[in-house]
mmCIF file of C-alpha atoms in Angstrom:
data_model
loop_
_atom_site.group_PDB
_atom_site.id
_atom_site.type_symbol
_atom_site.label_atom_id
_atom_site.label_comp_id
_atom_site.label_asym_id
_atom_site.label_seq_id
_atom_site.Cartn_x
_atom_site.Cartn_y
_atom_site.Cartn_z
ATOM 1 C CA MET A 7 35.125 279.710 -32.560
ATOM 2 C CA ALA A 8 32.371 281.935 -31.249
ATOM 3 C CA ASN A 9 29.932 279.018 -31.244
ATOM 4 C CA ALA A 10 32.484 276.873 -29.405
ATOM 5 C CA THR A 11 33.011 279.599 -26.848
ATOM 6 C CA ASN A 12 29.253 279.995 -26.326
ATOM 7 C CA THR A 13 28.874 276.243 -25.988
ATOM 8 C CA THR A 14 31.678 276.092 -23.424
ATOM 9 C CA THR A 15 30.207 279.014 -21.459
ATOM 10 C CA THR A 16 26.748 277.456 -21.489
ATOM 11 C CA THR A 17 28.099 274.111 -20.378
ATOM 12 C CA THR A 18 30.123 275.717 -17.572
ATOM 13 C CA SER A 19 27.119 277.768 -16.396
ATOM 14 C CA GLY A 20 24.924 274.713 -16.458
ATOM 15 C CA ALA A 21 27.443 272.698 -14.484
ATOM 16 C CA ALA A 22 27.724 275.480 -11.899
ATOM 17 C CA ALA A 23 23.952 275.685 -11.582
ATOM 18 C CA THR A 24 23.751 271.909 -11.154
ATOM 19 C CA LYS A 25 26.473 272.037 -8.479
ATOM 20 C CA ARG A 26 24.652 274.803 -6.574
ATOM 21 C CA HIS A 27 21.413 272.818 -6.778
ATOM 22 C CA LYS A 28 23.132 269.717 -5.388
ATOM 23 C CA GLN A 29 24.679 271.757 -2.579
ATOM 24 C CA ARG A 30 21.314 273.268 -1.620
ATOM 25 C CA HIS A 31 19.700 269.822 -1.801
ATOM 26 C CA HIS A 32 22.468 268.370 0.377
ATOM 27 C CA GLN A 33 22.091 271.149 2.958
ATOM 28 C CA SER A 34 18.319 270.734 2.942
ATOM 29 C CA SER A 35 18.674 266.965 3.401
ATOM 30 C CA GLN A 36 21.098 267.477 6.285
ATOM 31 C CA GLN A 37 18.719 269.928 7.937
ATOM 32 C CA GLN A 38 15.777 267.543 7.554
ATOM 33 C CA GLN A 39 17.817 264.699 9.021
ATOM 34 C CA GLN A 40 18.818 266.870 11.985
ATOM 35 C CA GLN A 41 15.219 267.890 12.575
ATOM 36 C CA GLN A 42 13.985 264.294 12.327
ATOM 37 C CA GLN A 43 16.564 262.951 14.756
ATOM 38 C CA PRO A 44 15.317 262.673 18.339
ATOM 39 C CA LEU A 45 16.753 265.075 20.894
ATOM 40 C CA LEU A 46 17.682 262.107 23.084
ATOM 41 C CA PRO A 47 17.708 258.592 21.583
ATOM 42 C CA GLY A 48 14.995 256.405 23.075
ATOM 43 C CA LEU A 49 12.878 259.276 24.441
ATOM 44 C CA PRO A 50 10.006 261.242 22.906
ATOM 45 C CA ASP A 51 11.005 264.859 22.287
ATOM 46 C CA HIS A 52 8.616 266.255 24.887
ATOM 47 C CA LEU A 53 10.267 264.128 27.588
ATOM 48 C CA ALA A 54 13.727 264.879 26.235
ATOM 49 C CA GLN A 55 12.967 268.613 26.530
ATOM 50 C CA LEU A 56 12.125 268.165 30.210
ATOM 51 C CA CYS A 57 15.483 266.482 30.776
ATOM 52 C CA LEU A 58 17.489 268.973 28.731
ATOM 53 C CA SER A 59 15.810 271.939 30.431
ATOM 54 C CA LEU A 60 17.799 271.013 33.551
ATOM 55 C CA VAL A 61 21.092 271.492 31.692
ATOM 56 C CA PRO A 62 22.659 274.985 31.402
ATOM 57 C CA PRO A 63 21.948 276.412 27.912
ATOM 58 C CA SER A 64 25.647 277.235 27.477
ATOM 59 C CA LEU A 65 26.409 273.502 27.483
ATOM 60 C CA LEU A 66 23.549 272.596 25.133
ATOM 61 C CA TYR A 67 24.585 275.287 22.671
ATOM 62 C CA SER A 68 28.002 273.745 22.038
ATOM 63 C CA VAL A 69 26.892 270.116 21.576
ATOM 64 C CA CYS A 70 24.801 269.928 18.384
ATOM 65 C CA HIS A 71 22.526 271.963 16.121
ATOM 66 C CA SER A 72 19.314 270.287 17.306
ATOM 67 C CA TRP A 73 20.035 271.222 20.922
ATOM 68 C CA ARG A 74 21.078 274.700 19.810
ATOM 69 C CA ARG A 75 17.726 275.156 18.084
ATOM 70 C CA LEU A 76 15.970 273.827 21.150
ATOM 71 C CA ILE A 77 17.254 276.504 23.554
ATOM 72 C CA TYR A 78 15.864 279.247 21.267
ATOM 73 C CA SER A 79 12.470 277.609 20.791
ATOM 74 C CA PRO A 80 9.365 279.013 22.536
ATOM 75 C CA SER A 81 8.911 275.741 24.463
ATOM 76 C CA PHE A 82 12.331 275.909 26.186
ATOM 77 C CA PRO A 83 12.786 277.954 29.393
ATOM 78 C CA PRO A 84 14.360 281.218 28.187
ATOM 79 C CA PHE A 85 17.681 282.460 29.506
ATOM 80 C CA LEU A 86 18.262 286.150 30.153
ATOM 81 C CA SER A 87 19.753 288.495 27.569
ATOM 82 C CA LEU A 88 20.819 292.127 27.615
ATOM 83 C CA TYR A 89 18.638 294.529 25.610
ATOM 84 C CA THR A 90 20.324 297.798 24.767
ATOM 85 C CA LEU A 91 19.314 301.050 23.112
ATOM 86 C CA PHE A 92 22.179 302.547 21.096
ATOM 87 C CA TYR A 93 22.762 305.626 19.045
ATOM 88 C CA SER A 94 25.064 305.498 16.064
ATOM 89 C CA SER A 95 27.907 308.024 16.254
ATOM 90 C CA SER A 96 28.376 308.010 12.465
ATOM 91 C CA ALA A 97 24.695 308.593 11.790
ATOM 92 C CA ALA A 98 24.482 311.225 14.515
ATOM 93 C CA ALA A 99 27.465 313.060 13.036
ATOM 94 C CA ALA A 100 25.843 313.043 9.620
ATOM 95 C CA THR A 101 22.798 314.854 10.991
ATOM 96 C CA ALA A 102 24.506 317.063 13.580
ATOM 97 C CA THR A 103 24.309 320.118 11.314
ATOM 98 C CA ASP A 104 20.526 320.069 11.573
ATOM 99 C CA ALA A 105 19.624 318.949 15.095
ATOM 100 C CA THR A 106 15.974 319.831 14.725
ATOM 101 C CA THR A 107 15.521 317.033 12.213
ATOM 102 C CA ASN A 108 17.629 314.390 13.940
ATOM 103 C CA SER A 109 15.558 311.199 13.859
ATOM 104 C CA PHE A 110 15.853 308.149 16.084
ATOM 105 C CA LEU A 111 13.236 305.829 14.703
ATOM 106 C CA ARG A 112 12.994 306.416 10.967
ATOM 107 C CA ASN A 113 15.064 307.703 8.073
ATOM 108 C CA GLN A 114 12.735 310.652 7.623
ATOM 109 C CA SER A 115 11.394 313.630 9.553
ATOM 110 C CA HIS A 116 8.448 315.983 9.210
ATOM 111 C CA HIS A 117 9.994 317.059 5.905
ATOM 112 C CA PRO A 118 8.900 314.296 3.487
ATOM 113 C CA ASN A 119 11.538 315.093 0.892
ATOM 114 C CA GLN A 120 14.430 315.102 3.335
ATOM 115 C CA LYS A 121 16.129 311.741 3.854
ATOM 116 C CA GLN A 122 18.253 311.151 6.918
ATOM 117 C CA SER A 123 20.349 308.457 8.499
ATOM 118 C CA ASN A 124 18.848 306.703 11.500
ATOM 119 C CA PRO A 125 20.975 307.114 14.660
ATOM 120 C CA ILE A 126 19.021 304.711 16.912
ATOM 121 C CA GLU A 127 19.568 300.963 17.135
ATOM 122 C CA PHE A 128 17.812 298.346 19.262
ATOM 123 C CA LEU A 129 20.086 295.348 19.940
ATOM 124 C CA SER A 130 20.135 292.370 22.260
ATOM 125 C CA PHE A 131 23.262 290.625 23.485
ATOM 126 C CA ASP A 132 22.997 286.845 23.617
ATOM 127 C CA PRO A 133 25.325 285.631 26.422
ATOM 128 C CA ILE A 134 25.243 282.047 25.111
ATOM 129 C CA SER A 135 26.402 282.781 21.566
ATOM 130 C CA SER A 136 28.201 286.031 22.607
ATOM 131 C CA LYS A 137 26.553 287.831 19.693
ATOM 132 C CA TRP A 138 24.801 291.165 19.304
ATOM 133 C CA ASN A 139 21.501 290.818 17.414
ATOM 134 C CA ARG A 140 19.482 293.693 15.978
ATOM 135 C CA LEU A 141 15.810 293.995 16.839
ATOM 136 C CA THR A 142 13.290 295.247 14.364
ATOM 137 C CA PRO A 143 12.819 298.978 15.031
ATOM 138 C CA PRO A 144 9.502 300.116 16.485
ATOM 139 C CA PRO A 145 7.110 301.955 14.170
ATOM 140 C CA SER A 146 6.997 305.733 14.168
ATOM 141 C CA ASP A 147 4.051 308.095 14.198
ATOM 142 C CA PRO A 148 4.273 310.747 11.438
ATOM 143 C CA ASP A 149 1.771 312.954 13.267
ATOM 144 C CA HIS A 150 4.055 313.300 16.303
ATOM 145 C CA GLY A 151 7.412 313.249 14.581
ATOM 146 C CA PRO A 152 10.633 311.305 15.207
ATOM 147 C CA LEU A 153 12.449 311.009 18.506
ATOM 148 C CA LEU A 154 15.091 313.654 18.990
ATOM 149 C CA LEU A 155 18.700 313.146 20.068
ATOM 150 C CA ARG A 156 20.018 316.727 20.154
ATOM 151 C CA HIS A 157 18.517 320.200 19.993
ATOM 152 C CA PRO A 158 20.190 323.644 19.794
ATOM 153 C CA SER A 159 18.517 324.587 23.071
ATOM 154 C CA PHE A 160 20.296 321.725 24.872
ATOM 155 C CA LEU A 161 23.817 321.670 23.452
ATOM 156 C CA SER A 162 25.414 320.105 26.534
ATOM 157 C CA ARG A 163 23.174 317.050 26.831
ATOM 158 C CA ASN A 164 21.210 314.411 24.979
ATOM 159 C CA LEU A 165 17.463 314.541 25.276
ATOM 160 C CA PRO A 166 16.216 311.448 27.129
ATOM 161 C CA ILE A 167 14.340 308.513 25.697
ATOM 162 C CA GLN A 168 12.599 306.723 28.544
ATOM 163 C CA SER A 169 12.166 302.950 28.484
ATOM 164 C CA VAL A 170 10.974 300.503 31.132
ATOM 165 C CA THR A 171 11.052 296.735 31.705
ATOM 166 C CA VAL A 172 7.793 295.219 32.945
ATOM 167 C CA SER A 173 6.354 291.678 32.785
ATOM 168 C CA ASP A 174 9.031 290.504 30.333
ATOM 169 C CA HIS A 175 8.249 293.427 28.009
ATOM 170 C CA LEU A 176 10.447 296.309 26.899
ATOM 171 C CA VAL A 177 8.367 299.490 26.815
ATOM 172 C CA LEU A 178 9.365 302.676 25.012
ATOM 173 C CA LEU A 179 7.439 305.281 26.975
ATOM 174 C CA ALA A 180 8.484 308.904 26.534
ATOM 175 C CA ALA A 181 10.681 311.094 24.338
ATOM 176 C CA THR A 182 10.899 314.487 22.637
ATOM 177 C CA ASN A 183 10.298 315.360 18.986
ATOM 178 C CA PRO A 184 12.067 318.114 16.948
ATOM 179 C CA TYR A 185 9.534 320.707 18.103
ATOM 180 C CA LEU A 186 10.248 319.984 21.800
ATOM 181 C CA LEU A 187 6.907 318.240 22.166
ATOM 182 C CA PRO A 188 6.079 314.691 23.325
ATOM 183 C CA ALA A 189 6.995 312.309 20.502
ATOM 184 C CA LEU A 190 4.994 309.256 21.607
ATOM 185 C CA PRO A 191 1.165 309.278 21.645
ATOM 186 C CA HIS A 192 1.197 305.758 23.083
ATOM 187 C CA PRO A 193 3.856 303.333 24.334
ATOM 188 C CA TYR A 194 5.666 300.915 22.027
ATOM 189 C CA ILE A 195 5.867 297.484 23.636
ATOM 190 C CA PHE A 196 8.339 294.781 22.601
ATOM 191 C CA HIS A 197 7.769 291.164 23.659
ATOM 192 C CA PRO A 198 10.793 288.873 23.177
ATOM 193 C CA ASP A 199 8.636 285.759 22.928
ATOM 194 C CA SER A 200 6.970 287.014 19.746
ATOM 195 C CA ASN A 201 9.925 289.164 18.614
ATOM 196 C CA LYS A 202 7.465 291.928 17.716
ATOM 197 C CA TRP A 203 6.515 295.448 18.743
ATOM 198 C CA HIS A 204 2.938 296.206 19.784
ATOM 199 C CA LEU A 205 1.170 299.514 20.265
ATOM 200 C CA GLY A 206 0.028 300.168 23.795
ATOM 201 C CA PRO A 207 -3.060 302.184 24.784
ATOM 202 C CA ARG A 208 -2.975 305.901 23.979
ATOM 203 C CA PHE A 209 -1.921 308.236 26.750
ATOM 204 C CA SER A 210 -4.527 310.577 28.143
ATOM 205 C CA ALA A 211 -1.769 313.202 27.849
ATOM 206 C CA PRO A 212 1.439 312.374 25.913
ATOM 207 C CA ARG A 213 4.401 313.655 27.890
ATOM 208 C CA ARG A 214 8.170 313.807 28.287
ATOM 209 C CA TRP A 215 10.542 314.369 31.221
ATOM 210 C CA CYS A 216 8.394 312.223 33.469
ATOM 211 C CA ALA A 217 8.942 309.547 36.116
ATOM 212 C CA ALA A 218 8.585 306.080 34.594
ATOM 213 C CA GLY A 219 8.785 302.694 36.257
ATOM 214 C CA ALA A 220 7.071 299.407 37.016
ATOM 215 C CA THR A 221 6.141 297.202 39.936
ATOM 216 C CA SER A 222 4.037 294.054 40.316
ATOM 217 C CA GLY A 223 3.549 293.791 36.560
ATOM 218 C CA LYS A 224 2.135 297.294 36.225
ATOM 219 C CA LEU A 225 3.619 300.175 34.254
ATOM 220 C CA TYR A 226 3.569 303.657 35.806
ATOM 221 C CA MET A 227 3.954 307.128 34.336
ATOM 222 C CA VAL A 228 4.109 310.041 36.780
ATOM 223 C CA SER A 229 4.271 313.797 36.198
ATOM 224 C CA GLY A 230 6.051 315.180 33.122
ATOM 225 C CA VAL A 231 5.407 317.882 30.565
ATOM 226 C CA GLY A 232 2.823 317.650 27.804
ATOM 227 C CA SER A 233 2.509 319.841 24.720
ATOM 228 C CA HIS A 234 2.826 322.725 27.190
ATOM 229 C CA TYR A 235 3.332 322.848 30.932
ATOM 230 C CA SER A 236 0.165 321.967 32.803
ATOM 231 C CA PRO A 237 -0.087 321.693 36.616
ATOM 232 C CA GLU A 238 -2.640 318.922 36.159
ATOM 233 C CA VAL A 239 -0.323 316.814 33.973
ATOM 234 C CA ALA A 240 2.675 317.592 36.215
ATOM 235 C CA ARG A 241 0.789 316.189 39.225
ATOM 236 C CA SER A 242 -0.907 313.270 37.487
ATOM 237 C CA ALA A 243 -0.029 309.578 37.735
ATOM 238 C CA GLU A 244 -1.302 306.709 35.593
ATOM 239 C CA ARG A 245 -0.716 302.991 35.371
ATOM 240 C CA CYS A 246 -1.308 300.169 32.909
ATOM 241 C CA ASP A 247 -1.455 296.469 33.840
ATOM 242 C CA LEU A 248 0.402 294.539 31.133
ATOM 243 C CA ARG A 249 -0.659 291.213 32.632
ATOM 244 C CA LYS A 250 -4.218 291.772 31.425
ATOM 245 C CA LYS A 251 -5.392 291.204 27.866
ATOM 246 C CA ASP A 252 -6.962 294.661 27.644
ATOM 247 C CA TRP A 253 -4.254 297.262 28.150
ATOM 248 C CA LEU A 254 -5.808 300.428 29.575
ATOM 249 C CA TRP A 255 -4.430 303.453 31.414
ATOM 250 C CA GLU A 256 -6.045 304.214 34.739
ATOM 251 C CA ARG A 257 -5.537 307.179 37.024
ATOM 252 C CA VAL A 258 -4.005 306.708 40.471
ATOM 253 C CA ALA A 259 -3.515 309.168 43.320
ATOM 254 C CA ALA A 260 -2.165 312.480 42.067
ATOM 255 C CA PHE A 261 1.125 313.847 43.357
ATOM 256 C CA LYS A 262 1.008 316.959 45.546
ATOM 257 C CA ASP A 263 3.041 319.132 43.135
ATOM 258 C CA GLY A 264 4.893 319.100 39.806
ATOM 259 C CA ARG A 265 8.462 318.712 41.076
ATOM 260 C CA PHE A 266 9.030 315.540 39.032
ATOM 261 C CA SER A 267 8.499 317.276 35.684
ATOM 262 C CA ARG A 268 12.043 318.686 35.395
ATOM 263 C CA ASP A 269 13.996 315.580 34.388
ATOM 264 C CA ALA A 270 13.641 312.028 33.107
ATOM 265 C CA VAL A 271 13.264 310.039 36.339
ATOM 266 C CA GLU A 272 13.632 306.323 37.063
ATOM 267 C CA ALA A 273 10.834 305.060 39.302
ATOM 268 C CA VAL A 274 12.219 301.923 40.957
ATOM 269 C CA GLY A 275 9.775 299.172 41.906
ATOM 270 C CA TRP A 276 10.566 297.830 45.370
ATOM 271 C CA ARG A 277 8.429 295.681 47.700
ATOM 272 C CA GLY A 278 5.091 296.945 46.398
ATOM 273 C CA LYS A 279 6.270 300.556 46.188
ATOM 274 C CA LEU A 280 7.660 302.968 43.616
ATOM 275 C CA CYS A 281 10.685 304.958 44.782
ATOM 276 C CA MET A 282 11.985 307.980 42.888
ATOM 277 C CA VAL A 283 13.986 311.181 43.188
ATOM 278 C CA ASN A 284 13.317 314.243 41.064
ATOM 279 C CA LEU A 285 16.885 314.962 39.876
ATOM 280 C CA LYS A 286 19.910 312.910 38.846
ATOM 281 C CA GLY A 287 23.442 313.131 40.241
ATOM 282 C CA ASN A 288 24.619 314.664 43.514
ATOM 283 C CA ALA A 289 22.536 317.842 43.340
ATOM 284 C CA PRO A 290 20.090 318.514 46.199
ATOM 285 C CA LYS A 291 16.941 316.584 45.407
ATOM 286 C CA GLU A 292 13.568 315.521 46.724
ATOM 287 C CA GLY A 293 12.261 311.981 46.927
ATOM 288 C CA ALA A 294 8.867 310.325 46.940
ATOM 289 C CA VAL A 295 7.456 306.846 47.497
ATOM 290 C CA TYR A 296 4.175 305.598 46.059
ATOM 291 C CA ASP A 297 2.420 302.887 48.072
ATOM 292 C CA VAL A 298 0.698 300.726 45.464
ATOM 293 C CA GLU A 299 -1.622 298.847 47.826
ATOM 294 C CA ASN A 300 -2.913 301.953 49.606
ATOM 295 C CA ASP A 301 -2.757 304.245 46.535
ATOM 296 C CA ARG A 302 -1.030 307.066 48.351
ATOM 297 C CA TRP A 303 2.198 309.073 48.237
ATOM 298 C CA LYS A 304 4.612 309.643 51.099
ATOM 299 C CA GLU A 305 8.021 311.169 51.639
ATOM 300 C CA MET A 306 11.116 309.065 50.966
ATOM 301 C CA PRO A 307 13.039 307.952 54.079
ATOM 302 C CA GLU A 308 15.870 310.365 54.801
ATOM 303 C CA GLY A 309 18.653 307.795 54.578
ATOM 304 C CA MET A 310 17.410 306.476 51.249
ATOM 305 C CA LEU A 311 17.260 309.999 49.803
ATOM 306 C CA VAL A 312 20.700 311.082 51.036
ATOM 307 C CA GLY A 313 22.474 308.127 49.438
ATOM 308 C CA TRP A 314 20.575 308.165 46.138
ATOM 309 C CA ASN A 315 23.488 309.679 44.198
ATOM 310 C CA GLY A 316 23.251 308.007 40.829
ATOM 311 C CA PRO A 317 21.277 305.562 38.698
ATOM 312 C CA ALA A 318 19.246 303.015 40.668
ATOM 313 C CA THR A 319 17.520 299.702 40.067
ATOM 314 C CA ALA A 320 16.058 296.793 42.029
ATOM 315 C CA MET A 321 16.897 293.094 41.899
ATOM 316 C CA GLU A 322 13.615 291.174 41.544
ATOM 317 C CA GLU A 323 11.941 294.160 43.290
ATOM 318 C CA GLU A 324 13.478 293.044 46.595
ATOM 319 C CA VAL A 325 16.819 294.875 46.917
ATOM 320 C CA ILE A 326 17.512 298.399 45.654
ATOM 321 C CA PHE A 327 20.955 299.146 44.261
ATOM 322 C CA VAL A 328 22.454 302.512 43.351
ATOM 323 C CA VAL A 329 25.762 303.470 41.741
ATOM 324 C CA ASP A 330 27.485 306.567 43.071
ATOM 325 C CA GLU A 331 28.536 307.813 39.645
ATOM 326 C CA ASP A 332 31.220 310.155 41.046
ATOM 327 C CA LYS A 333 32.936 307.651 43.348
ATOM 328 C CA GLY A 334 32.322 304.461 41.367
ATOM 329 C CA VAL A 335 30.689 302.608 44.268
ATOM 330 C CA LEU A 336 27.810 300.153 43.961
ATOM 331 C CA ARG A 337 25.612 300.228 47.072
ATOM 332 C CA LYS A 338 22.492 298.440 48.291
ATOM 333 C CA TYR A 339 19.796 299.854 50.542
ATOM 334 C CA ASN A 340 19.282 298.512 54.067
ATOM 335 C CA PRO A 341 15.668 299.383 55.021
ATOM 336 C CA GLU A 342 16.084 298.336 58.672
ATOM 337 C CA ARG A 343 18.903 300.838 59.222
ATOM 338 C CA ASP A 344 17.743 303.303 56.540
ATOM 339 C CA CYS A 345 21.209 303.499 55.005
ATOM 340 C CA TRP A 346 23.201 302.429 51.957
ATOM 341 C CA GLU A 347 25.870 299.737 52.280
ATOM 342 C CA ASP A 348 28.864 299.434 49.954
ATOM 343 C CA VAL A 349 28.876 296.339 47.754
ATOM 344 C CA VAL A 350 31.811 296.901 45.397
ATOM 345 C CA ARG A 351 34.027 299.796 44.386
ATOM 346 C CA SER A 352 35.573 300.062 40.915
ATOM 347 C CA ILE A 353 36.883 302.840 38.731
ATOM 348 C CA ARG A 354 34.925 301.213 35.908
ATOM 349 C CA LEU A 355 31.667 302.176 37.616
ATOM 350 C CA LYS A 356 32.519 305.876 37.615
ATOM 351 C CA GLY A 357 30.256 307.776 35.262
ATOM 352 C CA ALA A 358 27.547 305.094 35.227
ATOM 353 C CA ALA A 359 24.512 306.527 33.452
ATOM 354 C CA GLN A 360 21.959 303.753 33.876
ATOM 355 C CA ILE A 361 21.803 300.315 35.501
ATOM 356 C CA ALA A 362 19.606 297.224 35.360
ATOM 357 C CA ALA A 363 19.453 294.110 37.539
ATOM 358 C CA ALA A 364 18.145 290.552 37.105
ATOM 359 C CA GLY A 365 19.294 286.981 37.509
ATOM 360 C CA GLY A 366 21.923 287.882 40.094
ATOM 361 C CA LYS A 367 23.716 290.338 37.818
ATOM 362 C CA ILE A 368 23.809 294.131 37.682
ATOM 363 C CA CYS A 369 24.618 295.812 34.372
ATOM 364 C CA ALA A 370 25.781 299.425 34.192
ATOM 365 C CA VAL A 371 26.165 301.464 31.021
ATOM 366 C CA HIS A 372 28.866 304.136 31.105
ATOM 367 C CA SER A 373 27.958 307.709 30.184
ATOM 368 C CA SER A 374 30.283 307.445 27.175
ATOM 369 C CA GLY A 375 28.214 304.503 25.962
ATOM 370 C CA VAL A 376 31.224 302.531 24.745
ATOM 371 C CA SER A 377 31.154 299.839 27.422
ATOM 372 C CA ILE A 378 28.789 297.981 29.728
ATOM 373 C CA ILE A 379 30.019 296.807 33.130
ATOM 374 C CA ILE A 380 28.660 293.488 34.415
ATOM 375 C CA VAL A 381 28.660 292.870 38.185
ATOM 376 C CA ASP A 382 27.998 289.234 39.096
ATOM 377 C CA MET A 383 26.448 289.246 42.553
ATOM 378 C CA LEU A 384 26.458 285.442 42.787
ATOM 379 C CA PHE A 385 30.136 285.535 43.746
ATOM 380 C CA THR A 386 31.694 286.789 46.990
ATOM 381 C CA PRO A 387 33.176 289.282 46.486
ATOM 382 C CA PRO A 388 31.228 290.212 43.335
ATOM 383 C CA ARG A 389 33.031 289.738 40.033
ATOM 384 C CA LEU A 390 33.211 292.492 37.400
ATOM 385 C CA TRP A 391 33.895 292.353 33.699
ATOM 386 C CA THR A 392 33.402 294.669 30.753
ATOM 387 C CA LEU A 393 31.278 294.075 27.680
ATOM 388 C CA GLU A 394 32.362 296.171 24.706
ATOM 389 C CA THR A 395 29.647 297.670 22.560
ATOM 390 C CA PRO A 396 29.598 297.222 18.768
ATOM 391 C CA PRO A 397 31.755 299.677 16.761
ATOM 392 C CA LEU A 398 30.294 303.172 16.260
ATOM 393 C CA LEU A 399 27.374 302.396 18.564
ATOM 394 C CA HIS A 400 26.965 304.076 21.966
ATOM 395 C CA ALA A 401 24.660 302.584 24.597
ATOM 396 C CA PHE A 402 22.322 304.864 26.527
ATOM 397 C CA ALA A 403 19.791 302.443 28.050
ATOM 398 C CA ILE A 404 19.933 298.783 29.081
ATOM 399 C CA HIS A 405 17.387 296.196 30.158
ATOM 400 C CA ILE A 406 17.531 292.525 31.119
ATOM 401 C CA LEU A 407 14.834 290.330 29.582
ATOM 402 C CA PRO A 408 14.359 286.750 28.354
ATOM 403 C CA ARG A 409 16.099 285.938 25.088
ATOM 404 C CA ILE A 410 14.264 286.272 21.797
ATOM 405 C CA SER A 411 12.490 283.136 20.582
ATOM 406 C CA CYS A 412 13.793 281.882 17.244
ATOM 407 C CA PRO A 413 11.787 278.759 16.357
ATOM 408 C CA GLU A 414 13.130 278.706 12.786
ATOM 409 C CA LEU A 415 16.922 278.953 12.803
ATOM 410 C CA GLU A 416 19.035 278.788 9.684
ATOM 411 C CA PRO A 417 21.348 275.800 9.234
ATOM 412 C CA GLY A 418 24.625 276.324 11.013
ATOM 413 C CA PHE A 419 23.280 278.818 13.580
#
């Protein structure tokens, strides 16, 4: 009986293995057939790609797998996706009892024997498939420590992590480590086309609480605090041209004082200039404008400064938008009249913490981090809708960049 049972079991296992092998072979054959089939019958694929590139990706995605693979290939014009930095509420709660070792980038801190959960997540939202996709996390530097979310000295706020979009790159630029020191010795640069992080050139002085922005393909870092407060660092300004093969930091005209070293500041690229204010919200603030061509600083126009009452961004570096976070009003700047004009008012825009603009859309992340408001400027009046964030994840920074290239997609994607 035992031998019969063993024989039956062996036969059943063998049959199951044979069935799985046939299924894998069938799937592989189907995939090969799909890959061998022309994109458009009667046309070479390179000509078919030119024709299909004129069709909206949302239509191509729903037709067949070969066209779906095409729109994610490096050779197809990329559509825009939403790149978001999240923190995990469950992971943050698990480490809340020891804020000085709260890590964003790795499951470890300066204490090698102490394992921790990782509260930070880098995700992109694909508007064609309506899916959130996780990015590979950037590397961490053990000599500088992890990025910090909370610290006992700042119980009422999160410590900022500053990121910038420039030349189709996402750049992680400045943050704080558990010892209240700069956590990044050099920028971490993510390029969607390669789906990889790269290390940028080392900073002459790593810093936090600085002004960070980009214009004309160049990344700028202004003011900030280094390992200790230094008037020289607080007045300094540097830039890096990401369009060149050799990424190097170069000094530009120094600022007249260190008033931009008190907060994490968004430097908005606009018509060959960088515009920034030194404090967030409706508190009295000072503004500055850097003229890139003439390499000089000047005061911000009075009307621009008075209406800068929330997070700001620029659409294609041509039109500046700001959200009045208290009133929930999206406004755009009129340089001829030096004033801000209302675009749309919505209760959903109240409490906006950060905004980004590209492709005719403005995206605003709420201070709670549980939703992202999309304003479609291609309609009159503009249309609004809400994008919910994944469960237990809270958004704190958003960027709009080309979708990630996925030349090798699994069957059924």
